[in-house]
Coordinates of C-alpha atoms and ligand atoms in Angstrom, one line a residue:
Chain A
M212 CA 140.1 -106.4 -37.4
S213 CA 142.2 -103.2 -36.7
D214 CA 144.3 -103.6 -39.4
R215 CA 141.7 -104.1 -41.9
N216 CA 142.4 -100.6 -43.6
D217 CA 146.2 -101.1 -42.9
A218 CA 148.4 -99.4 -44.6
A219 CA 150.2 -102.0 -46.4
L220 CA 147.8 -103.1 -48.1
I221 CA 146.4 -100.1 -49.9
P222 CA 148.7 -101.1 -52.8
A223 CA 146.6 -104.5 -53.0
L224 CA 143.4 -102.9 -52.5
S225 CA 143.8 -99.2 -53.6
A226 CA 141.2 -96.1 -51.6
I227 CA 138.7 -96.7 -54.6
E228 CA 138.1 -99.8 -54.4
L229 CA 138.1 -99.5 -50.6
T230 CA 134.6 -97.1 -51.5
E231 CA 133.3 -99.6 -53.7
I232 CA 133.5 -102.5 -51.4
D233 CA 132.0 -101.0 -48.3
A234 CA 129.0 -99.2 -50.7
E235 CA 128.3 -103.0 -51.4
I236 CA 129.2 -104.2 -47.9
A237 CA 125.9 -101.5 -46.8
H238 CA 123.5 -103.6 -48.1
V239 CA 124.4 -107.0 -46.7
P240 CA 124.1 -108.3 -43.7
Y241 CA 127.9 -110.1 -43.3
R242 CA 130.5 -108.8 -45.0
S243 CA 131.6 -112.1 -46.6
A244 CA 128.8 -111.4 -48.8
V245 CA 129.7 -109.2 -51.0
A246 CA 132.7 -111.6 -52.0
I247 CA 131.9 -111.7 -55.6
D248 CA 131.2 -107.7 -55.8
A249 CA 134.5 -107.4 -54.3
L250 CA 136.6 -109.2 -56.6
K251 CA 134.3 -108.0 -59.7
I252 CA 135.2 -104.3 -58.1
V253 CA 139.2 -105.2 -58.1
Q254 CA 138.4 -107.1 -61.7
A255 CA 137.4 -103.5 -63.2
H256 CA 140.1 -101.2 -61.9
R257 CA 143.1 -103.8 -62.6
G258 CA 141.5 -106.4 -65.3
W259 CA 142.3 -109.5 -62.9
V260 CA 143.1 -110.5 -59.3
S261 CA 146.5 -111.1 -58.6
D262 CA 146.9 -112.7 -55.2
E263 CA 148.0 -110.0 -53.3
S264 CA 144.7 -107.9 -53.8
L265 CA 143.2 -111.7 -53.4
R266 CA 144.5 -111.5 -49.6
A267 CA 143.5 -108.1 -49.5
I268 CA 140.2 -108.4 -50.4
A269 CA 140.2 -111.5 -48.2
R270 CA 141.2 -109.7 -45.0
H271 CA 138.9 -106.8 -45.7
L272 CA 135.5 -109.8 -45.5
D273 CA 137.2 -110.9 -42.3
M274 CA 136.8 -113.9 -44.5
S275 CA 140.5 -117.1 -45.3
A276 CA 142.5 -116.1 -48.6
D277 CA 142.0 -120.2 -49.3
E278 CA 137.9 -119.9 -48.6
L279 CA 138.0 -116.5 -51.1
D280 CA 140.3 -118.2 -53.9
G281 CA 137.6 -121.2 -53.2
V282 CA 134.9 -118.9 -54.6
A283 CA 137.2 -116.7 -57.4
T284 CA 138.2 -119.8 -58.8
F285 CA 134.6 -121.1 -59.2
Y286 CA 133.9 -118.1 -61.3
N287 CA 134.5 -118.0 -64.8
L288 CA 134.6 -114.8 -65.2
I289 CA 137.1 -113.5 -62.4
Y290 CA 140.6 -113.4 -63.6
R291 CA 143.2 -114.9 -60.9
R292 CA 145.6 -114.3 -64.2
P293 CA 146.6 -111.2 -66.1
V294 CA 144.9 -111.1 -68.9
G295 CA 145.9 -108.6 -72.1
D296 CA 143.6 -105.5 -72.5
R297 CA 140.3 -107.2 -74.0
V298 CA 139.0 -110.3 -73.5
I299 CA 137.5 -112.1 -76.7
L300 CA 134.4 -114.3 -75.3
L301 CA 133.9 -117.0 -78.0
C302 CA 130.1 -118.4 -77.8
N303 CA 131.1 -122.8 -78.3
S304 CA 128.1 -123.4 -77.8
I305 CA 125.3 -125.6 -79.5
S306 CA 123.9 -122.9 -81.8
C307 CA 127.0 -121.6 -82.3
W308 CA 128.7 -124.4 -82.7
I309 CA 125.6 -126.0 -85.4
K310 CA 127.1 -122.5 -87.4
G311 CA 130.9 -123.0 -87.6
C312 CA 132.1 -121.4 -84.2
E313 CA 135.1 -123.9 -84.5
G314 CA 136.3 -122.8 -87.6
L315 CA 136.1 -119.4 -86.4
R316 CA 138.3 -120.0 -83.6
E317 CA 141.1 -121.1 -86.1
Q318 CA 140.5 -118.6 -87.6
I319 CA 140.9 -116.4 -84.9
T320 CA 144.0 -118.3 -83.6
G321 CA 145.0 -117.8 -87.5
Q322 CA 145.4 -114.2 -86.7
L323 CA 145.8 -113.5 -83.7
G324 CA 148.7 -116.1 -82.5
V325 CA 146.6 -117.2 -79.8
G326 CA 145.2 -120.7 -78.9
L327 CA 142.4 -120.8 -76.4
G328 CA 143.2 -119.2 -72.1
E329 CA 145.6 -117.8 -74.3
T330 CA 147.0 -113.1 -74.8
T331 CA 148.9 -111.9 -77.7
A332 CA 152.1 -110.8 -77.5
D333 CA 151.2 -106.8 -77.5
N334 CA 149.0 -107.6 -75.1
R335 CA 145.7 -106.2 -76.7
Y336 CA 143.2 -109.8 -76.1
T337 CA 143.2 -113.0 -74.4
L338 CA 141.0 -115.5 -75.9
L339 CA 138.1 -117.6 -73.7
P340 CA 135.1 -119.6 -74.6
V341 CA 131.8 -118.9 -73.2
T342 CA 128.7 -120.0 -72.6
C343 CA 125.8 -119.9 -75.4
L344 CA 125.8 -115.6 -74.9
G345 CA 121.7 -115.6 -75.5
A346 CA 122.1 -114.7 -79.3
C347 CA 121.9 -118.0 -81.0
D348 CA 119.7 -116.5 -83.8
K349 CA 122.6 -114.4 -84.4
A350 CA 125.1 -117.6 -84.4
P351 CA 128.2 -117.2 -84.4
V352 CA 128.7 -114.6 -82.3
M353 CA 131.5 -113.0 -79.6
M354 CA 132.2 -110.5 -77.5
V355 CA 135.5 -108.6 -77.5
G356 CA 135.6 -106.6 -74.1
D357 CA 132.0 -105.7 -73.0
E358 CA 130.9 -105.6 -76.9
L359 CA 128.9 -108.0 -78.8
H360 CA 129.3 -109.5 -82.3
E361 CA 127.5 -111.6 -84.1
N362 CA 126.8 -113.0 -87.1
V363 CA 130.7 -113.3 -87.5
E364 CA 132.5 -114.3 -91.0
A365 CA 135.7 -114.7 -91.4
L366 CA 135.8 -111.5 -93.2
S367 CA 134.8 -109.2 -90.4
L368 CA 137.4 -110.6 -88.4
Q369 CA 140.0 -108.2 -89.5
A370 CA 137.6 -105.0 -89.2
I371 CA 137.1 -106.2 -85.8
F372 CA 140.7 -106.5 -84.7
G373 CA 142.6 -104.2 -86.7
D374 CA 145.9 -104.3 -87.2
S375 CA 146.4 -106.8 -84.1
G376 CA 147.0 -109.7 -86.4
G377 CA 150.0 -112.0 -87.3
D378 CA 152.5 -114.0 -84.5
K379 CA 152.8 -111.6 -81.6
Chain B
M81 CA 95.3 -105.7 -84.3
S82 CA 94.9 -109.0 -84.8
L83 CA 97.1 -110.4 -81.7
D84 CA 97.2 -109.5 -78.5
L85 CA 101.2 -109.8 -77.7
P86 CA 101.6 -108.3 -74.2
L87 CA 105.1 -108.8 -73.3
T88 CA 106.3 -107.8 -77.0
R89 CA 104.5 -104.3 -77.4
N90 CA 107.3 -101.9 -76.9
V91 CA 110.3 -104.2 -79.3
R92 CA 111.0 -102.2 -81.9
P93 CA 112.1 -103.4 -84.3
D94 CA 115.4 -101.9 -84.1
R95 CA 115.7 -103.3 -80.4
A96 CA 116.2 -99.9 -79.4
P97 CA 114.8 -99.6 -75.2
T98 CA 111.8 -98.5 -74.6
G99 CA 112.3 -95.7 -72.1
F100 CA 110.0 -94.4 -69.4
D101 CA 108.0 -91.5 -70.5
A102 CA 107.2 -93.9 -73.6
Y103 CA 106.5 -96.6 -71.7
E104 CA 104.2 -94.6 -69.6
A105 CA 102.1 -93.2 -72.9
N106 CA 102.1 -97.3 -73.6
G107 CA 99.7 -98.1 -70.5
G108 CA 102.7 -98.5 -68.2
Y109 CA 102.8 -98.6 -64.8
R110 CA 99.2 -99.2 -64.6
G111 CA 99.2 -102.6 -63.7
L112 CA 101.4 -101.6 -60.8
R113 CA 98.7 -98.7 -59.6
A114 CA 95.8 -101.4 -59.9
A115 CA 98.0 -104.2 -57.9
I116 CA 98.2 -101.4 -55.1
G117 CA 94.8 -100.7 -54.8
M118 CA 94.3 -104.3 -54.2
S119 CA 95.0 -106.5 -51.4
P120 CA 97.9 -108.8 -51.9
A121 CA 96.0 -111.7 -51.3
D122 CA 93.7 -110.7 -54.4
C123 CA 96.5 -110.7 -56.3
L124 CA 98.1 -114.0 -55.7
Q125 CA 94.5 -115.0 -56.5
I126 CA 94.4 -113.8 -60.0
V127 CA 97.8 -114.9 -60.7
K128 CA 96.7 -118.5 -59.8
D129 CA 93.7 -118.0 -61.5
S130 CA 95.5 -117.1 -64.8
N131 CA 97.0 -120.4 -64.7
L132 CA 100.2 -119.2 -65.6
R133 CA 103.7 -121.5 -65.4
G134 CA 107.2 -120.4 -64.8
R135 CA 108.8 -119.4 -68.1
G136 CA 112.3 -120.4 -67.1
G137 CA 112.2 -124.3 -67.6
A138 CA 110.3 -126.0 -65.2
G139 CA 106.7 -124.6 -65.7
F140 CA 105.7 -124.9 -62.1
P141 CA 102.9 -122.5 -61.4
T142 CA 103.6 -118.9 -60.6
G143 CA 100.6 -118.4 -58.2
M144 CA 101.2 -122.2 -56.2
K145 CA 104.5 -121.1 -55.7
W146 CA 104.3 -117.9 -54.5
S147 CA 101.4 -119.4 -52.4
F148 CA 103.8 -121.4 -50.0
V149 CA 105.6 -117.4 -48.9
P150 CA 104.9 -117.0 -45.6
M151 CA 102.6 -114.4 -45.0
D152 CA 102.0 -113.6 -41.4
N153 CA 105.6 -111.8 -40.7
P154 CA 106.3 -111.8 -36.9
G155 CA 109.5 -110.9 -36.3
G156 CA 109.5 -108.6 -39.7
G157 CA 112.5 -109.6 -40.8
H158 CA 113.0 -109.3 -44.8
K159 CA 111.5 -111.4 -47.3
Y160 CA 113.0 -111.2 -51.0
L161 CA 112.0 -111.9 -54.8
I162 CA 114.6 -112.6 -57.3
C163 CA 114.6 -112.0 -61.0
N164 CA 116.1 -115.0 -62.6
A165 CA 118.2 -113.2 -65.9
D166 CA 121.2 -115.5 -65.8
E167 CA 120.0 -117.0 -69.2
M168 CA 122.7 -119.8 -70.4
E169 CA 121.0 -122.5 -71.3
P170 CA 122.4 -123.4 -74.9
G171 CA 120.1 -122.2 -77.5
T172 CA 118.1 -120.0 -75.3
F173 CA 118.0 -116.0 -76.3
K174 CA 115.0 -115.0 -75.4
D175 CA 115.3 -113.3 -71.5
R176 CA 117.6 -110.4 -73.3
L177 CA 115.1 -109.5 -76.0
L178 CA 113.6 -108.5 -73.0
L179 CA 115.6 -106.9 -70.9
E180 CA 116.5 -104.8 -73.7
C181 CA 114.1 -103.7 -75.0
D182 CA 111.9 -103.1 -72.7
P183 CA 113.3 -102.8 -69.1
H184 CA 111.5 -101.4 -67.1
Q185 CA 108.4 -104.1 -68.3
L186 CA 110.4 -106.6 -66.1
I187 CA 110.2 -103.3 -63.0
E188 CA 106.8 -103.4 -62.8
G189 CA 106.3 -107.0 -62.8
M190 CA 108.9 -107.3 -60.1
I191 CA 107.2 -104.5 -58.1
C192 CA 103.3 -106.0 -58.7
A193 CA 105.2 -109.9 -58.2
A194 CA 106.9 -108.4 -55.0
Y195 CA 103.9 -106.6 -53.4
T196 CA 101.8 -109.8 -53.6
I197 CA 104.3 -112.0 -51.8
Q198 CA 105.2 -108.6 -49.2
A199 CA 109.1 -108.7 -50.5
D200 CA 110.8 -105.5 -49.4
V201 CA 114.2 -106.0 -51.6
A202 CA 114.2 -107.5 -55.1
Y203 CA 117.4 -108.4 -56.6
I204 CA 118.0 -108.9 -60.5
F205 CA 120.8 -111.5 -60.5
I206 CA 121.7 -110.9 -64.1
R207 CA 124.7 -113.0 -66.2
A208 CA 127.6 -111.2 -66.3
E209 CA 128.0 -110.7 -70.1
Y210 CA 124.8 -109.0 -70.3
H211 CA 126.6 -105.9 -69.7
K212 CA 123.7 -103.5 -71.8
A213 CA 120.6 -104.6 -70.3
A214 CA 122.3 -104.5 -66.9
R215 CA 123.1 -100.8 -67.3
L216 CA 119.3 -99.9 -68.8
L217 CA 117.7 -101.7 -66.0
R218 CA 119.9 -99.8 -63.7
E219 CA 118.7 -96.4 -65.0
A220 CA 115.2 -97.9 -65.4
I221 CA 115.5 -98.5 -61.5
A222 CA 116.8 -95.0 -60.4
V223 CA 114.1 -93.0 -62.5
C224 CA 111.8 -95.8 -60.9
Y225 CA 113.4 -94.3 -57.5
D226 CA 112.8 -90.7 -59.1
K227 CA 109.1 -91.3 -59.5
G228 CA 107.8 -92.9 -55.9
Y229 CA 107.4 -96.2 -58.0
L230 CA 109.8 -97.9 -56.1
G231 CA 111.3 -96.8 -52.3
R232 CA 109.8 -95.7 -49.3
D233 CA 106.0 -95.5 -49.8
I234 CA 104.8 -96.5 -53.5
L235 CA 102.7 -94.3 -55.1
G236 CA 101.7 -93.3 -51.0
S237 CA 100.0 -97.4 -51.0
G238 CA 102.7 -97.1 -47.8
Y239 CA 104.2 -100.4 -49.4
T240 CA 108.4 -100.4 -49.7
L241 CA 110.3 -101.9 -52.0
D242 CA 113.8 -101.5 -52.7
M243 CA 115.7 -103.0 -55.7
Q244 CA 119.1 -104.2 -56.7
V245 CA 120.9 -105.3 -60.1
H246 CA 123.2 -108.5 -59.5
S247 CA 125.8 -108.9 -62.6
S248 CA 126.9 -112.1 -61.9
A249 CA 130.4 -113.9 -62.5
G250 CA 129.7 -117.1 -64.4
R251 CA 129.1 -120.2 -64.6
Y252 CA 125.5 -121.7 -66.1
I253 CA 125.2 -123.3 -62.6
C254 CA 123.8 -120.1 -61.1
G255 CA 120.6 -120.6 -62.8
E256 CA 119.5 -122.9 -60.6
E257 CA 117.3 -121.4 -58.5
T258 CA 119.1 -122.1 -55.1
A259 CA 122.9 -122.6 -56.3
L260 CA 121.4 -118.5 -57.5
I261 CA 120.8 -117.7 -53.7
S262 CA 124.2 -119.0 -52.7
S263 CA 125.5 -117.5 -55.3
L264 CA 124.1 -113.7 -54.7
E265 CA 124.9 -114.5 -50.7
G266 CA 128.5 -114.3 -52.6
K267 CA 129.2 -118.1 -52.4
R268 CA 130.4 -120.8 -54.4
A269 CA 127.1 -121.4 -56.6
N270 CA 126.6 -125.3 -55.2
P271 CA 122.6 -125.8 -55.1
R272 CA 121.0 -127.0 -52.1
A273 CA 118.9 -129.3 -50.9
K274 CA 115.4 -129.0 -50.8
P275 CA 113.7 -128.2 -48.1
P276 CA 113.6 -126.2 -46.6
F277 CA 112.3 -124.8 -49.7
P278 CA 113.7 -121.1 -50.6
Q279 CA 110.0 -119.8 -50.1
V280 CA 110.3 -120.5 -46.4
S281 CA 115.0 -120.3 -46.2
G282 CA 115.9 -119.1 -48.8
L283 CA 118.5 -115.8 -49.6
W284 CA 119.9 -115.6 -45.9
G285 CA 117.4 -118.1 -44.5
R286 CA 114.7 -115.8 -45.5
P287 CA 111.6 -116.7 -47.4
T288 CA 112.6 -115.4 -51.7
I289 CA 110.6 -116.4 -54.6
V290 CA 113.0 -116.9 -57.7
N291 CA 111.8 -116.5 -61.1
N292 CA 112.4 -116.2 -64.7
V293 CA 112.2 -112.3 -66.6
E294 CA 109.4 -113.7 -68.8
T295 CA 107.4 -115.0 -66.3
L296 CA 107.6 -112.0 -64.5
C297 CA 107.1 -109.3 -67.6
N298 CA 103.6 -111.4 -67.1
I299 CA 102.6 -110.3 -64.0
H300 CA 101.7 -106.4 -64.3
H301 CA 99.5 -107.6 -67.4
I302 CA 97.8 -110.2 -65.8
I303 CA 96.9 -108.0 -62.1
E304 CA 95.2 -104.9 -64.8
R305 CA 93.9 -107.1 -67.4
G306 CA 92.8 -110.7 -65.0
A307 CA 93.1 -114.0 -65.5
D308 CA 90.5 -114.9 -67.8
W309 CA 92.3 -112.0 -70.6
F310 CA 95.3 -114.5 -69.6
Q311 CA 94.0 -117.1 -70.3
A312 CA 92.3 -116.2 -73.3
L313 CA 95.7 -116.2 -74.8
G314 CA 96.5 -119.2 -75.4
L315 CA 95.0 -121.4 -78.1
T316 CA 95.9 -124.8 -75.5
E317 CA 95.5 -125.7 -71.9
D318 CA 97.6 -123.3 -71.0
A319 CA 97.5 -120.0 -70.9
G320 CA 99.2 -116.2 -72.2
T321 CA 101.4 -116.0 -74.6
K322 CA 105.3 -117.5 -74.9
L323 CA 108.5 -116.4 -76.0
Y324 CA 109.6 -119.2 -79.3
G325 CA 112.6 -118.6 -80.5
V326 CA 114.4 -121.5 -83.5
S327 CA 118.0 -121.4 -84.0
G328 CA 120.0 -123.1 -86.3
R329 CA 119.8 -123.9 -90.1
V330 CA 116.5 -122.0 -90.6
K331 CA 115.8 -118.9 -93.5
N332 CA 115.1 -117.1 -90.8
P333 CA 116.7 -117.8 -86.6
G334 CA 114.8 -115.1 -84.4
C335 CA 112.3 -115.2 -81.4
W336 CA 108.9 -114.1 -81.5
E337 CA 106.1 -114.0 -79.1
L338 CA 102.8 -116.3 -80.0
P339 CA 100.2 -117.8 -78.6
M340 CA 101.6 -120.7 -76.1
G341 CA 100.2 -123.4 -77.9
T342 CA 101.9 -122.4 -81.4
P343 CA 101.8 -125.7 -83.7
I344 CA 105.7 -126.4 -84.3
R345 CA 105.6 -126.1 -87.9
E346 CA 103.8 -122.9 -87.8
I347 CA 106.7 -121.9 -85.7
I348 CA 109.8 -122.8 -88.4
E349 CA 107.6 -122.6 -91.1
K350 CA 106.3 -119.7 -91.1
H351 CA 107.9 -118.0 -88.3
A352 CA 111.9 -118.8 -89.3
G353 CA 111.0 -119.4 -92.7
G354 CA 111.4 -122.8 -93.3
M355 CA 114.7 -124.6 -93.3
A356 CA 117.5 -122.8 -94.7
D357 CA 118.5 -123.9 -98.6
G358 CA 120.4 -127.1 -99.0
Y359 CA 119.1 -128.5 -95.2
Q360 CA 116.2 -131.1 -94.8
L361 CA 115.2 -130.9 -91.0
R362 CA 115.9 -134.1 -88.9
G363 CA 114.7 -132.8 -85.0
F364 CA 115.1 -130.3 -82.4
L365 CA 115.4 -129.5 -79.5
P366 CA 112.3 -127.8 -79.0
G367 CA 113.1 -126.0 -75.3
G368 CA 116.8 -125.4 -74.9
G369 CA 120.4 -127.8 -74.7
S370 CA 118.6 -129.6 -71.9
T371 CA 115.3 -130.7 -73.8
D372 CA 114.8 -134.1 -75.5
F373 CA 114.8 -134.2 -79.3
L374 CA 111.4 -134.0 -80.9
T375 CA 111.7 -135.4 -84.8
P376 CA 109.8 -133.9 -88.0
D377 CA 106.5 -136.5 -86.7
H378 CA 106.0 -133.4 -84.1
L379 CA 105.8 -130.8 -86.1
D380 CA 101.7 -130.6 -85.6
L381 CA 101.9 -130.6 -81.6
A382 CA 101.4 -127.3 -80.5
M383 CA 104.2 -126.0 -77.9
D384 CA 103.2 -126.2 -74.8
Y385 CA 104.0 -127.9 -71.8
G386 CA 101.4 -130.4 -71.7
T387 CA 101.5 -131.7 -75.0
I388 CA 105.8 -131.7 -75.0
G389 CA 105.9 -133.4 -72.5
K390 CA 103.6 -135.7 -73.7
A391 CA 105.5 -136.6 -76.5
G392 CA 108.5 -137.8 -74.4
S393 CA 110.6 -133.9 -73.9
R394 CA 109.7 -131.1 -72.5
M395 CA 108.7 -127.4 -73.7
G396 CA 111.9 -126.1 -71.1
T397 CA 112.9 -122.6 -72.3
G398 CA 110.8 -122.8 -75.5
T399 CA 113.4 -121.9 -77.6
M400 CA 114.4 -124.7 -80.1
I401 CA 117.4 -125.5 -82.1
I402 CA 117.5 -127.1 -85.3
L403 CA 119.2 -130.2 -86.0
D404 CA 120.1 -130.6 -90.1
D405 CA 120.9 -133.4 -92.1
K406 CA 124.3 -131.9 -93.0
T407 CA 124.8 -132.0 -89.2
C408 CA 126.4 -134.7 -87.3
P409 CA 124.2 -135.7 -84.5
V410 CA 126.9 -137.5 -82.5
G411 CA 128.5 -134.1 -82.8
F412 CA 125.7 -132.6 -81.6
V413 CA 125.3 -134.2 -78.4
K414 CA 129.1 -134.3 -77.6
N415 CA 129.2 -130.4 -77.7
L416 CA 125.7 -130.2 -75.8
M417 CA 127.8 -132.7 -73.1
E418 CA 130.9 -131.3 -72.9
F419 CA 128.8 -128.3 -72.4
F420 CA 127.4 -130.0 -69.4
A421 CA 130.2 -131.5 -68.7
R422 CA 132.7 -128.3 -67.5
E423 CA 130.0 -126.6 -66.0
S424 CA 129.0 -129.3 -63.4
C425 CA 129.3 -126.9 -59.7
G426 CA 131.0 -130.7 -59.1
F427 CA 129.4 -131.1 -55.7
C428 CA 128.2 -134.7 -56.9
T429 CA 130.1 -137.1 -58.3
P430 CA 127.3 -138.8 -60.6
C431 CA 127.9 -135.3 -62.4
R432 CA 131.2 -134.4 -62.1
D433 CA 132.6 -137.6 -62.8
G434 CA 129.6 -139.1 -65.2
L435 CA 129.1 -136.1 -67.1
P436 CA 132.8 -136.1 -68.6
W437 CA 132.6 -139.9 -68.9
S438 CA 130.0 -139.7 -71.4
A439 CA 131.7 -136.9 -72.8
Q440 CA 134.5 -139.0 -73.6
V441 CA 132.9 -141.6 -75.2
L442 CA 130.6 -139.4 -76.9
D443 CA 134.5 -138.2 -78.1
D444 CA 135.5 -141.5 -79.1
I445 CA 132.5 -142.5 -81.3
E446 CA 132.5 -139.2 -82.9
S447 CA 136.7 -139.6 -83.6
G448 CA 136.0 -142.7 -84.8
R449 CA 137.8 -144.6 -81.9
G450 CA 134.0 -145.7 -80.6
Q451 CA 133.3 -149.8 -79.7
A452 CA 130.4 -151.1 -79.6
E453 CA 130.2 -151.6 -76.7
D454 CA 129.8 -147.7 -76.3
M455 CA 126.6 -147.9 -77.0
D456 CA 125.9 -149.6 -73.7
T457 CA 127.5 -147.2 -71.6
L458 CA 125.9 -145.0 -72.9
A459 CA 122.3 -146.3 -72.1
R460 CA 123.6 -147.1 -68.8
Q461 CA 124.5 -143.4 -68.1
V462 CA 121.3 -142.0 -69.3
E463 CA 120.0 -144.7 -66.8
F464 CA 121.6 -143.3 -64.0
I465 CA 123.0 -140.1 -64.2
G466 CA 119.7 -139.6 -65.5
A467 CA 117.1 -140.5 -62.7
I468 CA 116.2 -138.0 -60.7
G469 CA 117.6 -138.4 -57.4
N470 CA 120.9 -139.9 -57.7
T471 CA 122.4 -136.1 -58.3
H472 CA 122.0 -133.3 -56.4
C473 CA 120.2 -130.8 -58.9
A474 CA 118.7 -131.3 -62.1
L475 CA 121.9 -130.2 -64.0
A476 CA 123.2 -133.6 -64.2
P477 CA 119.6 -135.6 -65.3
G478 CA 118.8 -132.2 -68.3
A479 CA 122.2 -133.6 -69.7
M480 CA 120.7 -136.9 -70.8
E481 CA 118.0 -135.9 -71.9
P482 CA 120.0 -134.8 -75.6
L483 CA 121.3 -138.0 -75.5
Q484 CA 118.6 -140.3 -74.7
S485 CA 116.8 -139.4 -76.7
A486 CA 119.7 -139.4 -79.9
L487 CA 120.1 -142.7 -78.9
K488 CA 116.5 -143.1 -79.8
Y489 CA 116.1 -141.5 -82.7
F490 CA 119.8 -141.3 -84.8
R491 CA 121.1 -145.1 -83.5
E492 CA 122.1 -145.7 -86.6
D493 CA 123.9 -142.5 -87.5
F494 CA 125.8 -143.4 -84.0
E495 CA 126.0 -147.5 -85.0
R496 CA 128.0 -146.3 -88.3
H497 CA 130.2 -143.7 -86.7
I498 CA 131.7 -146.8 -84.3
S499 CA 131.0 -150.0 -87.5
G500 CA 133.2 -147.5 -90.0
S501 CA 135.2 -146.2 -87.7
A502 CA 134.7 -142.4 -88.9
C503 CA 132.1 -140.1 -88.4
P504 CA 130.3 -140.3 -91.2
W505 CA 130.1 -135.8 -91.5
C506 CA 133.6 -136.1 -91.2
D507 CA 136.1 -134.3 -89.2
G508 CA 134.2 -133.3 -85.8
G509 CA 130.7 -132.4 -87.3
A510 CA 129.3 -129.1 -88.0
H511 CA 131.1 -126.9 -90.9
Ligands
LIG5 C1 121.2 -125.9 -64.1 C2 119.9 -125.1 -64.1 C3 119.8 -123.7 -64.6 C4 119.0 -123.2 -65.0 N1 119.1 -122.0 -65.2 C5 118.2 -120.9 -65.0 C6 118.2 -119.9 -66.1 O1 118.9 -119.4 -66.5 N2 116.8 -118.8 -66.1 C7 116.2 -119.1 -65.4 O2 115.0 -118.6 -65.3 N3 115.7 -120.4 -64.7 C8 116.9 -121.2 -64.5 N4 116.2 -122.7 -64.2 C9 115.4 -122.9 -63.3 C10 115.7 -122.9 -61.7 O3 116.0 -123.0 -61.3 C11 114.1 -122.1 -61.3 O4 113.6 -123.0 -61.7 C12 113.6 -121.1 -62.2 O5 114.1 -119.5 -62.5 C13 112.0 -120.6 -61.4 O6 111.6 -119.6 -62.4 P1 110.0 -119.9 -63.3 O7 108.8 -120.6 -62.4 O8 109.8 -118.4 -63.6 O9 110.0 -120.5 -64.1 C14 118.0 -123.4 -64.6 C15 117.5 -125.0 -63.9 C16 118.9 -125.3 -63.8 C17 118.8 -126.6 -63.1
LIG6 S1 124.2 -132.5 -60.3 FE1 126.0 -131.7 -60.8 S2 125.5 -129.2 -61.0 FE2 124.1 -130.4 -59.7 S3 124.9 -130.7 -57.2 FE3 125.3 -132.2 -58.6 S4 127.5 -131.3 -59.4 FE4 126.5 -129.9 -59.8
LIG7 S1 124.8 -121.3 -78.6 FE1 126.1 -119.3 -79.0 S2 125.1 -117.6 -78.6 FE2 123.5 -119.3 -78.1

């Protein structure tokens, strides 16, 4: 694959991203084995994985773009559409449901003006449901970016989201 | 010291992580030294004799599982040990505690396990959302390389082991051990047919052992202190301690290390403080979202694999989910079924199409659109989808466990929804 590092790919896959992906490739028996790591690397830099990046990663890993997209779309934490600056992962599994996560979702929707799967107009937040976050004794819980919030109440939302409120 | 609780001895009340120095000062890495002073076969014998059973949910005897790994390795290729830190079973929050509070304990357990099966590469497969744990583990692994506890010729023993953290990208099915292996290979996380078993042909076709976090955290303690010590920790026929948890409407939800076989009543009433004011206990899932309901009649049973199995459920992950009298049992089961339907990997039809169907029927009943024949439909789904062998992996049968037992214990509640064309707990269940 002589075009692997083709300059035309650079916009879709930066030099830093390539370096990080190649570091992963060093640990595995064949290139496509790092598919998920590569997707996560690009997502860490750009927030999501665009079609252009996906195609560039696929070429770099000797895979077809369709095959890589089959992997990408399997995993709920690989974002194939743009997301806000911070993703809200709201647990809707059983212990959080018992403790009122549905009401919490309505509160968040009211405050940020977005439903599940949507991004605020100011692009600060995307709201997504997530599987049990392993903090069920502190239900209801959610993550905002990398941070876990426990025992979340309607009253604590203002503090968590600050002034990002209202119909944006 | 009244109780010997090896797994949580470094867990501080504020849950701050125990670093390398504190870990070693408290006896850490003595088990590693003990292990490399013995032959792998001797280590295996101790683990077998200890009667340790896997803490990931199925309770498979760990020593027996390891004994299927080929020990003559003529081609000299890799052998792998994988720690399953995917913890996503609804209602389960025990591995997080071990990962965040005492990362070196897991690493020491893994080195001892890897030495026993003579693996040369170890992975920690951790769910994507456990950022803090992944960071702590990476830091702890780096320290171990510096100290000579990982890498080439560990402590001059001639044994070499590399260890790496792999942060996942989501999906509950990744916790199923063959799906986990698919995912680690960079593929969609579809489970694989067994045989061949991973012990013989797992990651990249090489011998592979997958063990739960809590299982692995026990290994160096067992090797250092012996099988008899470990057996004596348990109150009943199952050995060791167990991280038990309670969530739902109790006064003090939490997770505690207790002797294996502690009575359920003691866990719920003493450690979890009993039901929250104004709530009555109606039932509970003993070990996560894919275990059968038990009821207040079962409170005096011992929480161990055999006893809970005989009562018609499974100890699973040992983390209980409480159903109280102000929460609708139909809504409860519907929430779980929607979870399992969403998390189906889509590989086989009974699961991919059957679970959404069950979820739909439950939604109809919960929303007041249920018909009398829906009860038969659910019973048939339980019978067909719940039968081991009708689906490619255990996700779908697991999904049927709360439903089948809810139909047994809370049948009138389902029927009241149908006859009254509404949920008696009102619009959608929990408040
Ligand atoms: C759908 C499904 C999800 C699972 N998720 C996990 C998990 O998150 N963590 C885990 O340790 N085991 C999980 N298991 C069990 C694993 O397949 C495997 O039995 C376990 O990791 C073996 O470790 P142990 O012998 O130490 O228990 C899951 C099983 C199924 C069927
Ligand atoms: S039972 Fe479900 S999760 Fe398991 S292989 Fe079949 S479709 Fe996938
Ligand atoms: S159910 Fe929400 S954290 Fe477990």
